[in-house]
Short mmCIF file of C-alpha atoms in Angstrom, two decimals:
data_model
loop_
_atom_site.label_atom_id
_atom_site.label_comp_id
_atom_site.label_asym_id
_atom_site.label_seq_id
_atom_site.Cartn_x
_atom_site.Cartn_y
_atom_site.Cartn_z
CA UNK M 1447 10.27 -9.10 -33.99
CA UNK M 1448 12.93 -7.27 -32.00
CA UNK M 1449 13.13 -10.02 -29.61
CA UNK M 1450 13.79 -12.06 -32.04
CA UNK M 1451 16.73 -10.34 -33.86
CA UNK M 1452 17.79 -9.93 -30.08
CA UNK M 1453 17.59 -13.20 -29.12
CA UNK M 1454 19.73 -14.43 -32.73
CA UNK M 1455 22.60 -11.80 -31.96
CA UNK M 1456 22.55 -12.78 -28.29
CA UNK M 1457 23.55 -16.03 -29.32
CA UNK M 1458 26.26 -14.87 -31.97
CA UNK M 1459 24.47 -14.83 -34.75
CA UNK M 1460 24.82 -12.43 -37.94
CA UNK M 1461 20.94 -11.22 -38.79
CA UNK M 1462 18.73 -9.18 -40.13
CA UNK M 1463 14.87 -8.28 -40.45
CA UNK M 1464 13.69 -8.94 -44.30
CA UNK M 1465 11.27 -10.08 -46.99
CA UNK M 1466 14.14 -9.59 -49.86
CA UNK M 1467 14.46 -13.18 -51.96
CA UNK M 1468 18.19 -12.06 -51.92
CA UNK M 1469 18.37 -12.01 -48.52
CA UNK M 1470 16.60 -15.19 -47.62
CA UNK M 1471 18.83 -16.55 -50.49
CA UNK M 1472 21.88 -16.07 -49.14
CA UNK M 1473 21.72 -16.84 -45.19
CA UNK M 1474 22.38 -19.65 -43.63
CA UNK M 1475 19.37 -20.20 -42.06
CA UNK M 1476 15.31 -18.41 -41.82
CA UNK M 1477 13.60 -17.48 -38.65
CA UNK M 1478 9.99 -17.30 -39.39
CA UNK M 1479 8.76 -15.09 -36.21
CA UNK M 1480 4.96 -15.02 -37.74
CA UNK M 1481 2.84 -12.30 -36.02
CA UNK M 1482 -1.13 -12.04 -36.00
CA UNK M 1483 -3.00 -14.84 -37.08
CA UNK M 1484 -2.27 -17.61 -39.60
CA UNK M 1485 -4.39 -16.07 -42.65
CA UNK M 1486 -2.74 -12.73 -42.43
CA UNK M 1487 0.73 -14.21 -41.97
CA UNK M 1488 0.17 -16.29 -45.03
CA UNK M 1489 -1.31 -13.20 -47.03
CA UNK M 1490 1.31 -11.26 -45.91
CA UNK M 1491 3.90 -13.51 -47.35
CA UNK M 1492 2.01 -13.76 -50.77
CA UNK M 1493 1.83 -9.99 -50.76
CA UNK M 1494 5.45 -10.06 -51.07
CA UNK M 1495 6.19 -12.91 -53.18
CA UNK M 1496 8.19 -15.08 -50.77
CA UNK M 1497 5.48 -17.39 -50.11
CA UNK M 1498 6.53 -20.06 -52.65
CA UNK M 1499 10.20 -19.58 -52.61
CA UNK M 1500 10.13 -20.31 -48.87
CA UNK M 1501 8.76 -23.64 -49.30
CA UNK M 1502 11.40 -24.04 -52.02
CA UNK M 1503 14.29 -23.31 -49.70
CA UNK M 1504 12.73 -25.61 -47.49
CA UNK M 1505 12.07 -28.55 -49.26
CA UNK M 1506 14.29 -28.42 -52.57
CA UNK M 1507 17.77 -26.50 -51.03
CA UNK M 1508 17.57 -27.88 -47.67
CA UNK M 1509 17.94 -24.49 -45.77
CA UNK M 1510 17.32 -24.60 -42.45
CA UNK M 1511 14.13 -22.96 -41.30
CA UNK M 1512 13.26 -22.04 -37.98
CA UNK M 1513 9.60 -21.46 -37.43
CA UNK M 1514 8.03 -19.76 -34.47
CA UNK M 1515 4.19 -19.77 -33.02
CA UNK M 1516 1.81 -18.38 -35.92
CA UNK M 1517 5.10 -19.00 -38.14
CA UNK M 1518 5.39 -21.98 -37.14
CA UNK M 1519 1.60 -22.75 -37.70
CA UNK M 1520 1.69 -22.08 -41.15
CA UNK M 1521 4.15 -24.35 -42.06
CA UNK M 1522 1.17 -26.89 -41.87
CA UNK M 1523 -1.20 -27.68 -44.52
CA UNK M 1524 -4.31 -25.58 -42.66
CA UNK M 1525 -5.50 -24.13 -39.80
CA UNK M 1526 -9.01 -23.63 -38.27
CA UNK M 1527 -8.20 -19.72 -38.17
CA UNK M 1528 -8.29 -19.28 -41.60
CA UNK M 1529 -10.19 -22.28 -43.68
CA UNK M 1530 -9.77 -20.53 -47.12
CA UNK M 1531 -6.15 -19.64 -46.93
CA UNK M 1532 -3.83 -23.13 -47.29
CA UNK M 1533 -0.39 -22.97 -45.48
CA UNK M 1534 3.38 -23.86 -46.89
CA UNK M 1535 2.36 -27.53 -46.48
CA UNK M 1536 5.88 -28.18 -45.42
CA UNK M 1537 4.51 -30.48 -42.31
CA UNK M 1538 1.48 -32.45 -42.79
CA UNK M 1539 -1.61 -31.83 -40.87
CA UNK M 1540 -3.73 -29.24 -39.71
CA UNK M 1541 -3.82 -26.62 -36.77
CA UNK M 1542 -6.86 -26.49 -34.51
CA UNK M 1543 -8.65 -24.46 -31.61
CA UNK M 1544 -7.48 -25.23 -28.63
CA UNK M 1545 -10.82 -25.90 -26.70
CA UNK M 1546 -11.12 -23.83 -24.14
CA UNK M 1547 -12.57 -25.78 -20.40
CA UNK M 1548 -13.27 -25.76 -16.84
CA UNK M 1549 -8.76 -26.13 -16.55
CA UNK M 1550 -8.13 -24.78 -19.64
CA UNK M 1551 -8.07 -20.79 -20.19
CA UNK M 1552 -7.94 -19.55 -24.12
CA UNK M 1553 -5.26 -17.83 -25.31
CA UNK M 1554 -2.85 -20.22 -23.59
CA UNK M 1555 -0.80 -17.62 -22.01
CA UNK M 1556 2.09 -18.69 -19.67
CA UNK M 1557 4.89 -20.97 -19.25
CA UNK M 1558 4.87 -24.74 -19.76
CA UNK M 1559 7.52 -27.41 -18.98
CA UNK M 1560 7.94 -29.09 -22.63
CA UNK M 1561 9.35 -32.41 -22.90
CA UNK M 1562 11.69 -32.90 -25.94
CA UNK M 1563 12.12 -36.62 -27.63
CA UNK M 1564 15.82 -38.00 -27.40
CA UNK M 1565 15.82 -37.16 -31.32
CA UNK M 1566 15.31 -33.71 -31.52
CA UNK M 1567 18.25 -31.67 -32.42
CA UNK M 1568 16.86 -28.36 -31.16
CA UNK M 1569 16.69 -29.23 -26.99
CA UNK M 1570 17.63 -32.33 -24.63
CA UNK M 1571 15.45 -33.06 -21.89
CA UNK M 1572 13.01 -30.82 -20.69
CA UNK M 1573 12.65 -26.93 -20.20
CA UNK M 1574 10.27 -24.15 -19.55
CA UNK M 1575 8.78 -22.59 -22.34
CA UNK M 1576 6.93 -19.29 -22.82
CA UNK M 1577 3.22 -19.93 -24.78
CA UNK M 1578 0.59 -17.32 -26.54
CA UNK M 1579 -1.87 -19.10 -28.26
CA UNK M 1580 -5.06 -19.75 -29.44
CA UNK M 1581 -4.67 -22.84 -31.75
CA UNK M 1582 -2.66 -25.50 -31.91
CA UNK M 1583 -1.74 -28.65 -33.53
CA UNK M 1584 -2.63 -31.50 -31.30
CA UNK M 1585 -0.92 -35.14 -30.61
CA UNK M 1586 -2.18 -37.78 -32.76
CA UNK M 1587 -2.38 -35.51 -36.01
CA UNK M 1588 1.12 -35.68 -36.83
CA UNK M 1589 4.62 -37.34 -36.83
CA UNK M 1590 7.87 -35.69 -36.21
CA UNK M 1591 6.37 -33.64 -33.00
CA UNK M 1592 9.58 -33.46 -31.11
CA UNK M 1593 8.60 -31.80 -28.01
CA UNK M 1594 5.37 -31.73 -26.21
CA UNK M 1595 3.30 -29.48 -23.80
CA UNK M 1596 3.10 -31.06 -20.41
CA UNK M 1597 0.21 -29.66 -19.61
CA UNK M 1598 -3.56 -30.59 -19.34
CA UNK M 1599 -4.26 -29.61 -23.08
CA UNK M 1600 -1.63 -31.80 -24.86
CA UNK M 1601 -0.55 -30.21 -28.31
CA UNK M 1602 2.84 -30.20 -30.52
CA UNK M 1603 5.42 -27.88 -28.51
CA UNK M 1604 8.15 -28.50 -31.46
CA UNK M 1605 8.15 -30.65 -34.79
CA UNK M 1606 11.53 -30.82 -36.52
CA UNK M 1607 12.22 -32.73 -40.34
CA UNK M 1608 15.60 -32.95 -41.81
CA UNK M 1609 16.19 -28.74 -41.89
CA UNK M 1610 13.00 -28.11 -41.05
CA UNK M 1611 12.25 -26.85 -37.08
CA UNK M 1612 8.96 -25.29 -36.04
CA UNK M 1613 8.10 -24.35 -32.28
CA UNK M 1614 4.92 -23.41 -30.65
CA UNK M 1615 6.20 -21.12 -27.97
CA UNK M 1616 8.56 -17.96 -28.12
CA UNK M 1617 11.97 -18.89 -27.68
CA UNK M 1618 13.07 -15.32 -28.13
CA UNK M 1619 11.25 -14.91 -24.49
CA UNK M 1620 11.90 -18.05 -22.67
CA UNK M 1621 14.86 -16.84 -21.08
CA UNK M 1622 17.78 -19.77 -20.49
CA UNK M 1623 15.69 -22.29 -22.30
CA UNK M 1624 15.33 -20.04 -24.77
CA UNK M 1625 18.44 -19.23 -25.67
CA UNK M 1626 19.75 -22.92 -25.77
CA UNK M 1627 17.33 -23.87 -28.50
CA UNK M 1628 18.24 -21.03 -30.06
CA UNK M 1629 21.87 -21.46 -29.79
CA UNK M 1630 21.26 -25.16 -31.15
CA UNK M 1631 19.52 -23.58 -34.32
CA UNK M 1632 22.21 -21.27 -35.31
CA UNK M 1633 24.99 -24.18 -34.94
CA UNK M 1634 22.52 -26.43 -37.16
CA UNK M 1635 22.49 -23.62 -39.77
CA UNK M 1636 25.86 -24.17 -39.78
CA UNK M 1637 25.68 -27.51 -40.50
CA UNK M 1638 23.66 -27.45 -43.53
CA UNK M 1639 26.07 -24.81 -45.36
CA UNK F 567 -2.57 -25.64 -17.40
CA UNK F 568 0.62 -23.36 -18.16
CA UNK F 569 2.08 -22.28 -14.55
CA UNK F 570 0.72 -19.40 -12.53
CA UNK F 571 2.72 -16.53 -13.41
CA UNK F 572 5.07 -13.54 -11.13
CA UNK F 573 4.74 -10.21 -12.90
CA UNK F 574 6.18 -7.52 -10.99
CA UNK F 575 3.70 -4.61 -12.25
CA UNK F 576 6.08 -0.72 -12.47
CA UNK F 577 4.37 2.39 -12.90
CA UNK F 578 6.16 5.42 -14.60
CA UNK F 579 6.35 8.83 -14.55
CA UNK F 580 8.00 10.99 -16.20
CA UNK F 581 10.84 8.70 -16.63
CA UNK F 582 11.30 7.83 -13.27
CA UNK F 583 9.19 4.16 -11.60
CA UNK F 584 6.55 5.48 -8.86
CA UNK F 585 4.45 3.90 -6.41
CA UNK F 586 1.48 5.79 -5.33
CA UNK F 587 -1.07 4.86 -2.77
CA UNK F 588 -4.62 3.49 -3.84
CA UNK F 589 -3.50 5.52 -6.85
CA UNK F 590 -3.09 8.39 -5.74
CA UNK F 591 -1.88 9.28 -2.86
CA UNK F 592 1.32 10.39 -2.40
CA UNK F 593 3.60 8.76 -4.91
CA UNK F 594 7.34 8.26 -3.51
CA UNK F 595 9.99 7.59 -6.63
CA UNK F 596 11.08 4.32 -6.17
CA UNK F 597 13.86 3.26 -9.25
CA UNK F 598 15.16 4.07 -12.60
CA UNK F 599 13.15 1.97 -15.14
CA UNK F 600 15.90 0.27 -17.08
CA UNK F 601 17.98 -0.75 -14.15
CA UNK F 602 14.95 -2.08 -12.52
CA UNK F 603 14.23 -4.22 -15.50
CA UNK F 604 17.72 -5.46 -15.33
CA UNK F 605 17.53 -6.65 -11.49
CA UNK F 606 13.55 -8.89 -12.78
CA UNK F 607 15.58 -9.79 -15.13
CA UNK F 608 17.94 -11.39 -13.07
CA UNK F 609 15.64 -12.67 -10.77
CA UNK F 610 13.29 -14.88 -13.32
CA UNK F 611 10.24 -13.11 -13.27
CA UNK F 612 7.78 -14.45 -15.83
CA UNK F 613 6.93 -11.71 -17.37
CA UNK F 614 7.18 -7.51 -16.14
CA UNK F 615 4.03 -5.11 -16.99
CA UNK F 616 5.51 -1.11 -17.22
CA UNK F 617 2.41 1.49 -17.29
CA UNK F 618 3.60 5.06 -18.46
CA UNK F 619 1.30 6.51 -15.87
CA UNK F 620 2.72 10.41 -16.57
CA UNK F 621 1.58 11.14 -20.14
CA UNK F 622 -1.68 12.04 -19.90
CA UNK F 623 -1.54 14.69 -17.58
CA UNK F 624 1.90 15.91 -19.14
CA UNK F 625 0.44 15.54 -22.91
CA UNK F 626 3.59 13.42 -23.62
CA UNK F 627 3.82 10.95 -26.71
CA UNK F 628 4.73 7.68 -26.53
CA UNK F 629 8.39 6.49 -25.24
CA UNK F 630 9.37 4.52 -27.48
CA UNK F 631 12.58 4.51 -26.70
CA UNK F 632 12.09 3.09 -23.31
CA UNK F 633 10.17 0.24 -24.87
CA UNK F 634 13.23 -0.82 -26.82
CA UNK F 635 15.60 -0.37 -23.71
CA UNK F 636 13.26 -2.43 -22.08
CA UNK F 637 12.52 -5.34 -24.68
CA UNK F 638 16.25 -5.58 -25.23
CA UNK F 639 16.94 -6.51 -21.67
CA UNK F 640 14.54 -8.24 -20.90
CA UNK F 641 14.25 -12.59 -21.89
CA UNK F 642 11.11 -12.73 -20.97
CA UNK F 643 7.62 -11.07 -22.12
CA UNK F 644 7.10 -7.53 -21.79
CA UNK F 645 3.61 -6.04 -21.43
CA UNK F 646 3.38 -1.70 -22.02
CA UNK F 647 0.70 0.36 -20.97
CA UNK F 648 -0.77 3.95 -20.40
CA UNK F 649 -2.77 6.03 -22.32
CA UNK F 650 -3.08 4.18 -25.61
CA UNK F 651 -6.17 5.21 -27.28
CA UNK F 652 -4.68 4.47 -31.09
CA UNK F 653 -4.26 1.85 -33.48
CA UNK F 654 -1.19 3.24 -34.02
CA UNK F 655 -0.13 3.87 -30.26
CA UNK F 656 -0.56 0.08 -29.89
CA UNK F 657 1.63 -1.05 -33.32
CA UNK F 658 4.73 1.27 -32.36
CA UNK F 659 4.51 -0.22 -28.58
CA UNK F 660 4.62 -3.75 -30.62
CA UNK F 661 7.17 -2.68 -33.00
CA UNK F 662 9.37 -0.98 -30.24
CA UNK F 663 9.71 -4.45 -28.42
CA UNK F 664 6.43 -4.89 -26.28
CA UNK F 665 5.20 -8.33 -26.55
CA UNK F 666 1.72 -6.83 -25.07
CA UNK F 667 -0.21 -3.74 -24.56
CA UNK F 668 -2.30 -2.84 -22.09
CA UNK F 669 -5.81 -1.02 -22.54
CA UNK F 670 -7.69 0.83 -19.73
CA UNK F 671 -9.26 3.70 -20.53
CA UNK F 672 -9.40 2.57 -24.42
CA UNK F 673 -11.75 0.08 -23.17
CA UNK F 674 -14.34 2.16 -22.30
CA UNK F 675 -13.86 5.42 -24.84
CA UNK F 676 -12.66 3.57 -27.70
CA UNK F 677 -13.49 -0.15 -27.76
CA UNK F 678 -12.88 -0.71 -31.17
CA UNK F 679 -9.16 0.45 -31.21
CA UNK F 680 -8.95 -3.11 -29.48
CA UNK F 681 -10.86 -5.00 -32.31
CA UNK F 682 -8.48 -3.80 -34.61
CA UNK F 683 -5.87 -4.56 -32.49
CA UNK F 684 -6.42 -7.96 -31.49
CA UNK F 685 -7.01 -8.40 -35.12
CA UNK F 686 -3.85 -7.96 -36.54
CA UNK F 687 -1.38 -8.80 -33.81
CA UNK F 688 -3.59 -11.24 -31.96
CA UNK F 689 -5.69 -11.26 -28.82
CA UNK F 690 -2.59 -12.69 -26.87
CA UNK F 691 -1.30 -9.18 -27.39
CA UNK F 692 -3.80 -7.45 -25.76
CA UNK F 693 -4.05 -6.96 -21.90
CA UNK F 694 -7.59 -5.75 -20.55
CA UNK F 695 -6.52 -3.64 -17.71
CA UNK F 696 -9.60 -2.95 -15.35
CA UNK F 697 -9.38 -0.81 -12.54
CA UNK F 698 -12.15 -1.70 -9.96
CA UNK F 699 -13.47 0.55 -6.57
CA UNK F 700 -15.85 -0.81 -4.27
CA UNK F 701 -18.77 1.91 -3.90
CA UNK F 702 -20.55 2.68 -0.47
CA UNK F 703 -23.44 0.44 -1.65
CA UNK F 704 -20.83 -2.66 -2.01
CA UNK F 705 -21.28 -2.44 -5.33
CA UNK F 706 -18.33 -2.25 -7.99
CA UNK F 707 -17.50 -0.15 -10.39
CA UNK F 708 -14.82 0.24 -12.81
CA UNK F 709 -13.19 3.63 -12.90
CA UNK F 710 -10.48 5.23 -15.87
CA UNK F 711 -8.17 7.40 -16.12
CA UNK F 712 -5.84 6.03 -13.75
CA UNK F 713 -8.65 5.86 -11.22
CA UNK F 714 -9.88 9.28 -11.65
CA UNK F 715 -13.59 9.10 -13.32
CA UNK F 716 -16.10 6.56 -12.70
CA UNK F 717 -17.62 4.59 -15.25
CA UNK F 718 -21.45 2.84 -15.98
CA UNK F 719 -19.35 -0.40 -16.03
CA UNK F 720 -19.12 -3.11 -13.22
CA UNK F 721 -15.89 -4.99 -13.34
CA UNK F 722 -17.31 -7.90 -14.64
CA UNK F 723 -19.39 -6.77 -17.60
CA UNK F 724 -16.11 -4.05 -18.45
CA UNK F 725 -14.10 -7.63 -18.00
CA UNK F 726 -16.72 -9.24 -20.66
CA UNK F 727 -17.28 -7.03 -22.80
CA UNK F 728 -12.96 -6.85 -23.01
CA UNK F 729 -12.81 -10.64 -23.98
CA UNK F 730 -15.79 -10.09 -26.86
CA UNK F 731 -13.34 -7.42 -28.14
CA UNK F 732 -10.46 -9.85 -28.20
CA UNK F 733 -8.44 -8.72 -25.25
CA UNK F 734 -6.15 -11.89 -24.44
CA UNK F 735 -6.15 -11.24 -20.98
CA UNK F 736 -7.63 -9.11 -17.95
CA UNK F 737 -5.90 -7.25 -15.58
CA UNK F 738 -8.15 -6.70 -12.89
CA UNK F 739 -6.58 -3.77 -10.08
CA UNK F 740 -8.45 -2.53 -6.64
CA UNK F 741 -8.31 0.68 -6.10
CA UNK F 742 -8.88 0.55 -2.89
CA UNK F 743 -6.32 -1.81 -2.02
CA UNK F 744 -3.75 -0.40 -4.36
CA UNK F 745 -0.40 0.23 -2.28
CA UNK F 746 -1.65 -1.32 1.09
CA UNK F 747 0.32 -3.86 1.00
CA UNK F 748 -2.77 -5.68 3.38
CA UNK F 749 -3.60 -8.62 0.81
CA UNK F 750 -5.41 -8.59 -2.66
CA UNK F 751 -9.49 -7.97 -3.15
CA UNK F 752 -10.47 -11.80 -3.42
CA UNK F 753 -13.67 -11.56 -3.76
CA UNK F 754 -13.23 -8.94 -6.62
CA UNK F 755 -10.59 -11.25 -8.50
CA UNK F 756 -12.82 -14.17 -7.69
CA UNK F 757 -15.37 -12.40 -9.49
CA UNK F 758 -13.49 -11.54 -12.66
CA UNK F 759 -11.56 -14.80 -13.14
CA UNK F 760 -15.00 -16.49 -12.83
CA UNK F 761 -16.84 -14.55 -15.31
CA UNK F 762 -14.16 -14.67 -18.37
CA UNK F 763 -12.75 -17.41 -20.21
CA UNK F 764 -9.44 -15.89 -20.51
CA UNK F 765 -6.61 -15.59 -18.01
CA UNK F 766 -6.82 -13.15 -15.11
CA UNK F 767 -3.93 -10.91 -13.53
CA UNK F 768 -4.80 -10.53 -10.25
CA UNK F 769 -3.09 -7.02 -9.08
CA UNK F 770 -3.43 -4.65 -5.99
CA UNK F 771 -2.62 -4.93 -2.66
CA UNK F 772 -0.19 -7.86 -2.20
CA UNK F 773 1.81 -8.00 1.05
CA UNK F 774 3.47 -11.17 1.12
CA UNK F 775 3.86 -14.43 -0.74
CA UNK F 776 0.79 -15.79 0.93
CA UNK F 777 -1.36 -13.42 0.01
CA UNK F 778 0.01 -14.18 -3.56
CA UNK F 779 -1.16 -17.58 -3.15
CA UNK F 780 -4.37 -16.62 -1.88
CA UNK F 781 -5.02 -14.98 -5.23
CA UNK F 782 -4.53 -18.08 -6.99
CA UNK F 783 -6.25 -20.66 -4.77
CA UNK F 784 -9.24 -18.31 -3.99
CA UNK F 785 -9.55 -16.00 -6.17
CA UNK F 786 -8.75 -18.07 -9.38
CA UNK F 787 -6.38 -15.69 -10.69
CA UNK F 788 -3.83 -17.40 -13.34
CA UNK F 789 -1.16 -14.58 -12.12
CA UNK F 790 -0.24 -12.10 -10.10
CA UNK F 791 1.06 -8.79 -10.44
CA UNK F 792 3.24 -7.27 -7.17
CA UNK F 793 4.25 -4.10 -6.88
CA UNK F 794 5.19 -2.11 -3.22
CA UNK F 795 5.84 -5.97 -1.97
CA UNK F 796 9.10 -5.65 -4.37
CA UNK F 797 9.86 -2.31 -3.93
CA UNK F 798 9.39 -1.77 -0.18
CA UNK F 799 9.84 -4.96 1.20
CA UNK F 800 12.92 -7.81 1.27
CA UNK F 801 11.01 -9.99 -0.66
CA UNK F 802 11.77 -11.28 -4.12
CA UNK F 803 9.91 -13.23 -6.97
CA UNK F 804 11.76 -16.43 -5.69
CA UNK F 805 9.82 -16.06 -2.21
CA UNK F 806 6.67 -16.27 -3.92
CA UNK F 807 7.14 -19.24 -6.11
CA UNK F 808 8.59 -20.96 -3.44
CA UNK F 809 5.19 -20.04 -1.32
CA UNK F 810 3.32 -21.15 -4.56
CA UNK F 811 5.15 -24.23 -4.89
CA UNK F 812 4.34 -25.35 -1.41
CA UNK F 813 0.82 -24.76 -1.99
CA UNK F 814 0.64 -27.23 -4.67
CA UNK F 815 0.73 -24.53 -7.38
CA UNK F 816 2.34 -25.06 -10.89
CA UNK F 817 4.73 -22.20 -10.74
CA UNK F 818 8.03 -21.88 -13.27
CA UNK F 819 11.27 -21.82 -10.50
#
């Protein structure tokens, strides 16, 4: 979480830490950082009552929405971590367990080299990326994936709709790669106001 | 495959970074913390692991505010450790700005601390640190208490028995070759990386960036952790990629 706010005022922007509908009513823009798992995140936002007024924002008033690892996971319909709790259903499709093999070590922990389409607005080209994670969306499940994991386990890095922008890895802790999709964010924000 | 990893691994003490030999033998102050962090920081490390290795013996609490000077320097993940026995040691380390903490002697006197860990912040936020000896018999064993008291545990069932908790990782350490600076304990990494799922830290005893590469090509390890080689030699995380690199390992430059 404090990386986070970090890495937003690092790169000039105004923010704060808060589950206030005022609050998320008023900025510009919503980081969803999403820590634990994807049930607990979801419950969590239920708990305080933003759960349905995020996927308002999102879909009905256009306000850009930045999600990140388990908050970007729940912007899907459902995830293998938690079968009875549903997600925002902002994106279609559902998040999986990565399968762990003789190449592949669960949690995914570590950098990867993601490869961004021409058409995503968050990064151009290609940068390292630091992952932490157990599940994933994989390739094939989905449109809109924007960026993809180089790797031997190919899954969504980054999906991105209209206002809507959800990353796999930590871009609060990916150093200069980091902060340039970052960076990109906050100027979209800006965009949409 | 994500790319093998450079974690420069800092002890502390009382404030100040040490480095002792094989644990403990004399341990010679070698930096401030902070400014430290600053010059990894710099010089693209993938990640930094900071054990407060003072508190016990000094019945300190938690620094908390060391965490957050850390976290807010640092770009890339930060992993604390020393001492944490709690639930609630664990979620102020995580609030303060750690991205991971690391469990030693927890893992032994209060395994389920880590359950409830790795249940609400995840199991990538837990670290398995496992400090191993070799006995006279050539046998194993996993010691705690920053290598002080022996345990029933070999390294590999400790290492096990870690990623049924829901550690994320293991961070396996020889004692014995802690500070030498004479090249990792292969066949102890080796060991642990092929008896978990999970992704390995290989950590004691590097000496230069082939022995770095050694640890990934023999002994399986998914990263390594340096120490002394940073502090007491002209060699810098850069040196070690590039020696990665030229082995045909994935490394982030």
């Amino acid at each position: 979480m404090r990386s986070v706010e970090n890495s937003l005022k690092r790169n000039g922007a105004t923010c704060s830490l808060s589950h206030e509908k005022e609050d998320l009513l008023k900025a510009d823009g919503i980081v969803l950082p999403g820590v634990g798992s994807f049930g607990e995140a979801v419950s969590r936002l239920k708990r305080v009552e933003i759960f349905d007024l995020l996927k308002w924002l999102a879909t009905e008033k256009q306000k850009p929405i930045l999600g990140i690892c388990v908050g970007f996971q729940i912007l899907f319909e459902k995830s293998d971590e938690a079968p009875d709790e549903a997600g925002l259903k902002i994106f279609e499709g559902k998040v999986s367990q990565l399968p762990a093999g003789q190449d592949f070590k669960v949690p995914n922990i570590g950098w990867e080299r993601v490869n961004f389409e021409p058409c995503s607005r968050l990064f151009s080209g290609d940068g390292y990326f630091y992952f932490a994670n157990s599940y994933a969306v994989m390739n094939g499940d989905r449109p809109n994936i924007t960026g993809c994991s180089m790797g031997t386990q190919k899954f969504a890095a980054a999906v991105e709709r209209d206002n809507i922008f959800g990353v796999q890895f930590h871009p609060e802790k990916s150093q200069d790669s980091g902060d340039l999709l970052i960076d990109s964010f906050i100027k979209i924000t800006q965009q949409y106001k | 495959m994500p790319c093998k990893r450079v974690i420069p691994l800092l002890l502390m003490k009382d404030g100040l970074l040490k480095k002792p030999l094989q644990f403990i033998k004399r341990p010679r102050t070698v930096a401030n913390p902070i400014s430290i962090c600053s010059v990894f920081e710099g010089r693209r490390v993938d990640e930094l692991i900071l054990l407060d290795i003072g508190r016990r013996e000094h019945g300190l609490g938690l620094n908390e505010n060391i965490i957050g000077q850390i976290c807010d320097l640092m770009t890339v993940p930060f992993v604390f450790g020393g001492h944490l026995e709690s639930f609630e040691d664990a979620a102020k380390s995580i609030k303060s700005g750690a991205e991971k903490v690391s469990f030693n002697t927890g893992l032994v006197t209060n395994p389920s601390v880590i359950k409830e860990v790795s249940k609400v912040f995840g199991k990538q936020a837990i670290v398995a640190s496992i400090d191993a000896k070799r006995e006279e018999n050539g046998q194993y064993r996993a010691y705690i208490k920053n290598g002080r008291e022996i345990t029933a545990f070999e390294p590999i069932g400790l290492a096990k028995s870690a990623e049924q908790l829901g550690a994320g990782e293991i961070l396996i350490n020889s004692i014995d070759s802690d500070g030498t600076m004479k090249g990792y304990d292969i066949e102890l990494i080796k060991q642990v990386s092929n008896s978990v799922n999970i992704p390995v830290i290989a950590a004691g005893g590097a000496g230069t960036p082939e022995d770095c590469v050694e640890a990934v090509t023999e002994g399986r390890a998914d990263a390594v952790a340096v120490g002394s080689m940073f502090h007491f030699r002209m060699i810098t995380p850069n040196n070690i990629k590039s020696a990665m690199q030229k082995a045909g390992i994935n490394v982030r430059l």
